[in-house]
PDB file of C-alpha atoms in Angstrom:
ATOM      1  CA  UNK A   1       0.000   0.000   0.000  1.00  0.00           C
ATOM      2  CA  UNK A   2       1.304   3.572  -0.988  1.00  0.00           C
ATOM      3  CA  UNK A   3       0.949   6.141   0.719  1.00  0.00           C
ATOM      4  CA  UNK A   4       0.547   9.744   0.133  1.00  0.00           C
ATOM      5  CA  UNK A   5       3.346  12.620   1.507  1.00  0.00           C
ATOM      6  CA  UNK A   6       3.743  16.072   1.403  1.00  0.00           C
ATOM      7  CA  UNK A   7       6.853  15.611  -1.066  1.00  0.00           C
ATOM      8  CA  UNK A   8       4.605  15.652  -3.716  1.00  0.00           C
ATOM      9  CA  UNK A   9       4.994  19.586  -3.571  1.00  0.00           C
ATOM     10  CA  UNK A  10       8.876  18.820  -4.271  1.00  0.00           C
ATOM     11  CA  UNK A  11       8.451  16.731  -7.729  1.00  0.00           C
ATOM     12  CA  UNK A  12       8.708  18.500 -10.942  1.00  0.00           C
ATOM     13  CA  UNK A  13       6.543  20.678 -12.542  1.00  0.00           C
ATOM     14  CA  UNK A  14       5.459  18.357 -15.395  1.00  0.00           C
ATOM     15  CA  UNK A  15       4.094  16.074 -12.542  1.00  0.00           C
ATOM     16  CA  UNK A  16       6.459  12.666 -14.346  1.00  0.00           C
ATOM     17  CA  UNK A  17       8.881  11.420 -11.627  1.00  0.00           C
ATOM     18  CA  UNK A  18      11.041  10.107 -14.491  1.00  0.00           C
ATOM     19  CA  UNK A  19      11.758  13.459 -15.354  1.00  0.00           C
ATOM     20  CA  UNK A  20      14.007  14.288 -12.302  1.00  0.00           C
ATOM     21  CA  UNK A  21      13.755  13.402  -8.608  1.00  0.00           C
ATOM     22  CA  UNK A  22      13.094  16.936  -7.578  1.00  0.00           C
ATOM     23  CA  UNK A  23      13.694  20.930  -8.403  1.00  0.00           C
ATOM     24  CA  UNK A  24      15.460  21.813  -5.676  1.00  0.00           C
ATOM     25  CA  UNK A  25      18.578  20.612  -3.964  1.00  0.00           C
ATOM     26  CA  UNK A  26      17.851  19.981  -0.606  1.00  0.00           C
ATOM     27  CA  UNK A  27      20.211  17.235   0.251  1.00  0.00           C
ATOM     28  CA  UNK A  28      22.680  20.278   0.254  1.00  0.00           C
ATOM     29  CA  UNK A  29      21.089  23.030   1.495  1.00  0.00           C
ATOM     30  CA  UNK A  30      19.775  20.602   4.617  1.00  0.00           C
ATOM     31  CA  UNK A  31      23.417  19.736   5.473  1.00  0.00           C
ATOM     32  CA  UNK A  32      24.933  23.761   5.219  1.00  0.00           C
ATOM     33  CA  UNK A  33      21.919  24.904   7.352  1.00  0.00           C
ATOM     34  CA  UNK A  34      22.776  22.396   9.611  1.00  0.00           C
ATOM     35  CA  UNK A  35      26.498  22.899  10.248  1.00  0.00           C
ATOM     36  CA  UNK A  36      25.825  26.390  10.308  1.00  0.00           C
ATOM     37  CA  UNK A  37      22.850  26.269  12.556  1.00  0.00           C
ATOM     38  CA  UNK A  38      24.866  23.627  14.950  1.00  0.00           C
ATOM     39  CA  UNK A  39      27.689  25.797  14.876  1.00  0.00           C
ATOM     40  CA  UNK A  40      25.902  29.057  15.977  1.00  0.00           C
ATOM     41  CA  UNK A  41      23.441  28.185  18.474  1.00  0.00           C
ATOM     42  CA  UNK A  42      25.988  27.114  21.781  1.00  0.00           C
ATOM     43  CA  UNK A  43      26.368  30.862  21.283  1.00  0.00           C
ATOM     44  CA  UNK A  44      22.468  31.350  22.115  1.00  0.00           C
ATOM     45  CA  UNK A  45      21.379  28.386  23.629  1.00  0.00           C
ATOM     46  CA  UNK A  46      24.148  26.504  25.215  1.00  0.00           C
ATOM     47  CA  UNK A  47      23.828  22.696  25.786  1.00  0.00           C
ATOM     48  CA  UNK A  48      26.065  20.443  27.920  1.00  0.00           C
ATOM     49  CA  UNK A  49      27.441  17.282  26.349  1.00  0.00           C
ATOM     50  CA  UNK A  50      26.088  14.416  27.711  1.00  0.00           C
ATOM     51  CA  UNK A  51      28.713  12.284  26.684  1.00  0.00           C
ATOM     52  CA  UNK A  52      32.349  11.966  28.245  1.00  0.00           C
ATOM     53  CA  UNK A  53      35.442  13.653  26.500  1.00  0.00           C
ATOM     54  CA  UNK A  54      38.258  11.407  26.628  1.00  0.00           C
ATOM     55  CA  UNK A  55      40.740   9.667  24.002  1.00  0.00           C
ATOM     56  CA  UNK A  56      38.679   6.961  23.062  1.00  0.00           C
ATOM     57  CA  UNK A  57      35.104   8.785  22.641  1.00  0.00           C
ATOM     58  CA  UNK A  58      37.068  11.585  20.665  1.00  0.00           C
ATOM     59  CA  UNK A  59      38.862   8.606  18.278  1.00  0.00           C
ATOM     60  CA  UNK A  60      35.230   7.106  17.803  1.00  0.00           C
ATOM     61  CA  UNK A  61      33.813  10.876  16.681  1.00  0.00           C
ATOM     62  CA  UNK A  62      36.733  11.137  14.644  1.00  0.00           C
ATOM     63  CA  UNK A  63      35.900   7.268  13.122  1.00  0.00           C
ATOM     64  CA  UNK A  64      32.540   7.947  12.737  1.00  0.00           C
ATOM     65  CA  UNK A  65      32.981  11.352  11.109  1.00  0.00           C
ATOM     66  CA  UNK A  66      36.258   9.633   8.513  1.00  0.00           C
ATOM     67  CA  UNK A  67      33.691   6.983   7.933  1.00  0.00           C
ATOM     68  CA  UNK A  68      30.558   9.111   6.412  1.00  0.00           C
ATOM     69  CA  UNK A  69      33.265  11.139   4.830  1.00  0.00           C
ATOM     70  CA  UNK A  70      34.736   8.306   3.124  1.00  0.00           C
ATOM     71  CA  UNK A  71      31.133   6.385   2.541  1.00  0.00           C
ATOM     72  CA  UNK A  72      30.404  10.082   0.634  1.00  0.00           C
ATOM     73  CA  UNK A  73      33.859  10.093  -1.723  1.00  0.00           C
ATOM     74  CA  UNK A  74      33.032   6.091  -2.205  1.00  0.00           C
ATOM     75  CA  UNK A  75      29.277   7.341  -3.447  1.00  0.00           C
ATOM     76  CA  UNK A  76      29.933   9.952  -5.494  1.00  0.00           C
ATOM     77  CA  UNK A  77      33.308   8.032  -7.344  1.00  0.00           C
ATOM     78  CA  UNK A  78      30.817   5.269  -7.705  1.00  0.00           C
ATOM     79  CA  UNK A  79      28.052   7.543  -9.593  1.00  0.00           C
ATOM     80  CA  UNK A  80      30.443   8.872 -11.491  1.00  0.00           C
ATOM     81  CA  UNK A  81      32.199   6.022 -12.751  1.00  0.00           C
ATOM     82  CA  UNK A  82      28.336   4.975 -13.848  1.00  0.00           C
ATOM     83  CA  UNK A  83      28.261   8.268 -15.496  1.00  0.00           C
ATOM     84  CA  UNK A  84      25.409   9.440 -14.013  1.00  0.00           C
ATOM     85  CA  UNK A  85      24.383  12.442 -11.776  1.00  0.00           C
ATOM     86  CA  UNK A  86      25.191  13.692  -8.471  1.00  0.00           C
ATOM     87  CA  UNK A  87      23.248  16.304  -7.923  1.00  0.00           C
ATOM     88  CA  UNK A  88      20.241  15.705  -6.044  1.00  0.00           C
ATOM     89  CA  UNK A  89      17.511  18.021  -8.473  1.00  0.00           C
ATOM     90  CA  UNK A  90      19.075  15.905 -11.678  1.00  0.00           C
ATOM     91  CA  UNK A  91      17.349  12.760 -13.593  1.00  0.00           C
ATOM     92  CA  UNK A  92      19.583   9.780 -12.805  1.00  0.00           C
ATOM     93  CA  UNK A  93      20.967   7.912 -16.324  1.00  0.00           C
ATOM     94  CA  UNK A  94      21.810   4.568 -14.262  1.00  0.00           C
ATOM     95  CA  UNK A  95      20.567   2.603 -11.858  1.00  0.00           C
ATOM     96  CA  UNK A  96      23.667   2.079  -9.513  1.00  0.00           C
ATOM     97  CA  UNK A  97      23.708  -1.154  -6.984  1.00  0.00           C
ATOM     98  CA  UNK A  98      27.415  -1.700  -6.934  1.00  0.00           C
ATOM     99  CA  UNK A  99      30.171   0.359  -4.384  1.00  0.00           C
ATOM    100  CA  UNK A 100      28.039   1.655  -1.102  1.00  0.00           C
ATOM    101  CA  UNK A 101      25.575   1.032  -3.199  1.00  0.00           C
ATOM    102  CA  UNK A 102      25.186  -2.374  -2.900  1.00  0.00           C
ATOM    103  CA  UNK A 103      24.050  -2.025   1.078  1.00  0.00           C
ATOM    104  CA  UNK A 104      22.212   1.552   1.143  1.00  0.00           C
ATOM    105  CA  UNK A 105      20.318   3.280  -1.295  1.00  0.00           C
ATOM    106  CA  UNK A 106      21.179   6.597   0.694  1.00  0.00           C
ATOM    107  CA  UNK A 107      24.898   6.375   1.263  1.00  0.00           C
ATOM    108  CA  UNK A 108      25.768   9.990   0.738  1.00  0.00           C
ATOM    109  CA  UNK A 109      22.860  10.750   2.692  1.00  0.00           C
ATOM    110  CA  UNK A 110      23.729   8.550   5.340  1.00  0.00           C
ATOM    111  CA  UNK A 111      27.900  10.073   5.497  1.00  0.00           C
ATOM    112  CA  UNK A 112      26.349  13.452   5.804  1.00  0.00           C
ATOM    113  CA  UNK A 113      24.257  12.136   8.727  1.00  0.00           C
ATOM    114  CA  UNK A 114      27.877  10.646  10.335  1.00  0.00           C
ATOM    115  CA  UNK A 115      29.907  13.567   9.540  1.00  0.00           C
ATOM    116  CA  UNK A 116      27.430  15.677  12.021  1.00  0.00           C
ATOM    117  CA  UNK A 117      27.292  13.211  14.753  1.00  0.00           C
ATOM    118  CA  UNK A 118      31.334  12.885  14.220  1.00  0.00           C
ATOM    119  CA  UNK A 119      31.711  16.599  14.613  1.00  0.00           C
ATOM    120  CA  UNK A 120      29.167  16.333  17.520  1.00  0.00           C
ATOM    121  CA  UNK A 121      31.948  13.952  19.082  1.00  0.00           C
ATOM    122  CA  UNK A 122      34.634  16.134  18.014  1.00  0.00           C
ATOM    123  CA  UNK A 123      33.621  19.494  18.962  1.00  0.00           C
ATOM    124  CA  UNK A 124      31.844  18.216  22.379  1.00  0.00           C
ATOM    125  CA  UNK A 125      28.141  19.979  20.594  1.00  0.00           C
ATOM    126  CA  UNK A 126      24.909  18.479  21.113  1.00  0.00           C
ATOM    127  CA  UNK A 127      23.619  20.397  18.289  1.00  0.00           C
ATOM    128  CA  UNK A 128      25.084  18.514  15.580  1.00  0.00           C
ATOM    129  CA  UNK A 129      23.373  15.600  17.215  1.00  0.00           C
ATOM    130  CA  UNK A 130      20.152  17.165  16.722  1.00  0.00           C
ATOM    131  CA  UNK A 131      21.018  18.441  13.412  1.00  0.00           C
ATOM    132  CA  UNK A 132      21.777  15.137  12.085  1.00  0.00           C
ATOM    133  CA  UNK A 133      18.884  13.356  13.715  1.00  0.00           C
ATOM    134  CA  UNK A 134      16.684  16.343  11.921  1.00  0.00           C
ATOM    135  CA  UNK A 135      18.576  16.248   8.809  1.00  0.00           C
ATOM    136  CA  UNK A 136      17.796  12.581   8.161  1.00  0.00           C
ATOM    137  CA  UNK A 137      14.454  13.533   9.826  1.00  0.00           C
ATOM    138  CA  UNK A 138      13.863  15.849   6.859  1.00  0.00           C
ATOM    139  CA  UNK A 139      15.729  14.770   4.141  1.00  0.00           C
ATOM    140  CA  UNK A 140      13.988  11.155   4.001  1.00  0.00           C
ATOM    141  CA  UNK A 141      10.326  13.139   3.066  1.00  0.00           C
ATOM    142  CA  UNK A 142      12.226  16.593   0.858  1.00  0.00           C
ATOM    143  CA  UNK A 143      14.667  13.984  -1.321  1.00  0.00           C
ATOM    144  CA  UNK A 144      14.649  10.023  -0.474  1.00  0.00           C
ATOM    145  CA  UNK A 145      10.826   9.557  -1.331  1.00  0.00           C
ATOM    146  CA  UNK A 146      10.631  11.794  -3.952  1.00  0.00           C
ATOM    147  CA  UNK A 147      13.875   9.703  -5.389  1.00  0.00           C
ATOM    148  CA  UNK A 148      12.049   6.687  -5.026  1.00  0.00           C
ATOM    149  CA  UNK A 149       9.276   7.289  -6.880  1.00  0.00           C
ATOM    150  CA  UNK A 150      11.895   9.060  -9.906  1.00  0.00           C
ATOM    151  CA  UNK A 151      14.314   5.960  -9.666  1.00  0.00           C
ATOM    152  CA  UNK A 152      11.201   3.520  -9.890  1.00  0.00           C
ATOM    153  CA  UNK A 153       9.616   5.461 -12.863  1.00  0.00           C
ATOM    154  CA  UNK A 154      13.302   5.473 -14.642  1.00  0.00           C
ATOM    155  CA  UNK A 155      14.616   2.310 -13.927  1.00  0.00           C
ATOM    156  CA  UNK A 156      10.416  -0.073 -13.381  1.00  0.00           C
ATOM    157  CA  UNK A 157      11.093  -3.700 -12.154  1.00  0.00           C
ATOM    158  CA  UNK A 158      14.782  -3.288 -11.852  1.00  0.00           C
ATOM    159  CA  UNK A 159      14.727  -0.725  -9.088  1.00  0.00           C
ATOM    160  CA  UNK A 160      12.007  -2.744  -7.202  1.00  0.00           C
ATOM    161  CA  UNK A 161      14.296  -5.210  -6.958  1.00  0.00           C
ATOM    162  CA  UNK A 162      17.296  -3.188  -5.591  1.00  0.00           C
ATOM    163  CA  UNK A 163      15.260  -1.876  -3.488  1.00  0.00           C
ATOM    164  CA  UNK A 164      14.189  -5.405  -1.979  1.00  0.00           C
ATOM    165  CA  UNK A 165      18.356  -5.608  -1.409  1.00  0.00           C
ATOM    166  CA  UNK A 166      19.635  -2.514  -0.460  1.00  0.00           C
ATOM    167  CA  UNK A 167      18.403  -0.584   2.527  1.00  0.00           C
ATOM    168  CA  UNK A 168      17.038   3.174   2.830  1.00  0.00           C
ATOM    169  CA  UNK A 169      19.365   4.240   5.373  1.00  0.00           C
ATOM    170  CA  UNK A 170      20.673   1.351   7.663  1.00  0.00           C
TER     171      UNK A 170
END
């Protein structure tokens, strides 16, 4: 059973989700607006870090944080060596399964998530916590749905299948 969302507003004008995912960018926009967000409100709204800052907590930020960064260079090498598009508001030319793709649909979506809870770690800020838990909050209704449906349109039985084998997020 499908259900409706309101990322319909975000689907292109001509109403065909094989035309393009979406018309605006938000998988970028999302992650800028939350660094800068995270990194500005301590200064207004200070929270305590729950956690503990010692050696090991800071080498697992810094993991987690290497790991979404690599997972995102791993993506993007992989889209391009399909030659198809990056950019989030752009009609994908392949169906990609292979590199992180072959375990998550989302990977770059999912080592933008890490990077923010690795800088949480690093920088001892609670807000990147809550930025990434809202940015993958967000993005899944504003991109990953309205991908979906432009990904299934494209690519019909084939996607379906992927997406039987590959997760959303994790």
């Amino acid at each position: 059973m499908r259900m409706t969302d309101p990322s319909n507003i975000n689907t292109p004008q001509s109403g065909n989700a094989a035309d393009r995912a979406n018309s605006f960018p938000w998988p970028p926009v999302l992650l800028v607006v939350a660094i800068v967000a995270s990194a500005g409100l301590p200064w207004l709204y200070p929270l305590a870090w729950p956690g503990v800052d010692d050696t090991p907590a800071r080498l697992v930020g810094l993991g987690i944080g290497a790991l979404g960064l690599a997972l995102i260079i791993a993506s993007v090498v992989t889209l391009h060596r399909h030659q198809t598009t990056v950019l989030p508001d752009k009609a994908a030319t392949a169906l990609v399964t292979t590199g992180p793709y072959r375990f998550f649909r989302n990977p770059i979506y999912l080592g933008d998530a890490m990077m923010l809870f690795g800088l949480a770690e690093v920088t001892k800020n609670v807000w990147f916590v809550i930025a990434a838990l809202l940015f993958a909050v967000l993005v899944t209704p504003l991109q990953i749905i309205p991908e979906e449906r432009h990904l299934e349109a494209r690519f019909g039985e084939a996607y379906l299948d992927y997406k039987k084998r590959a997760k959303r997020w994790i």
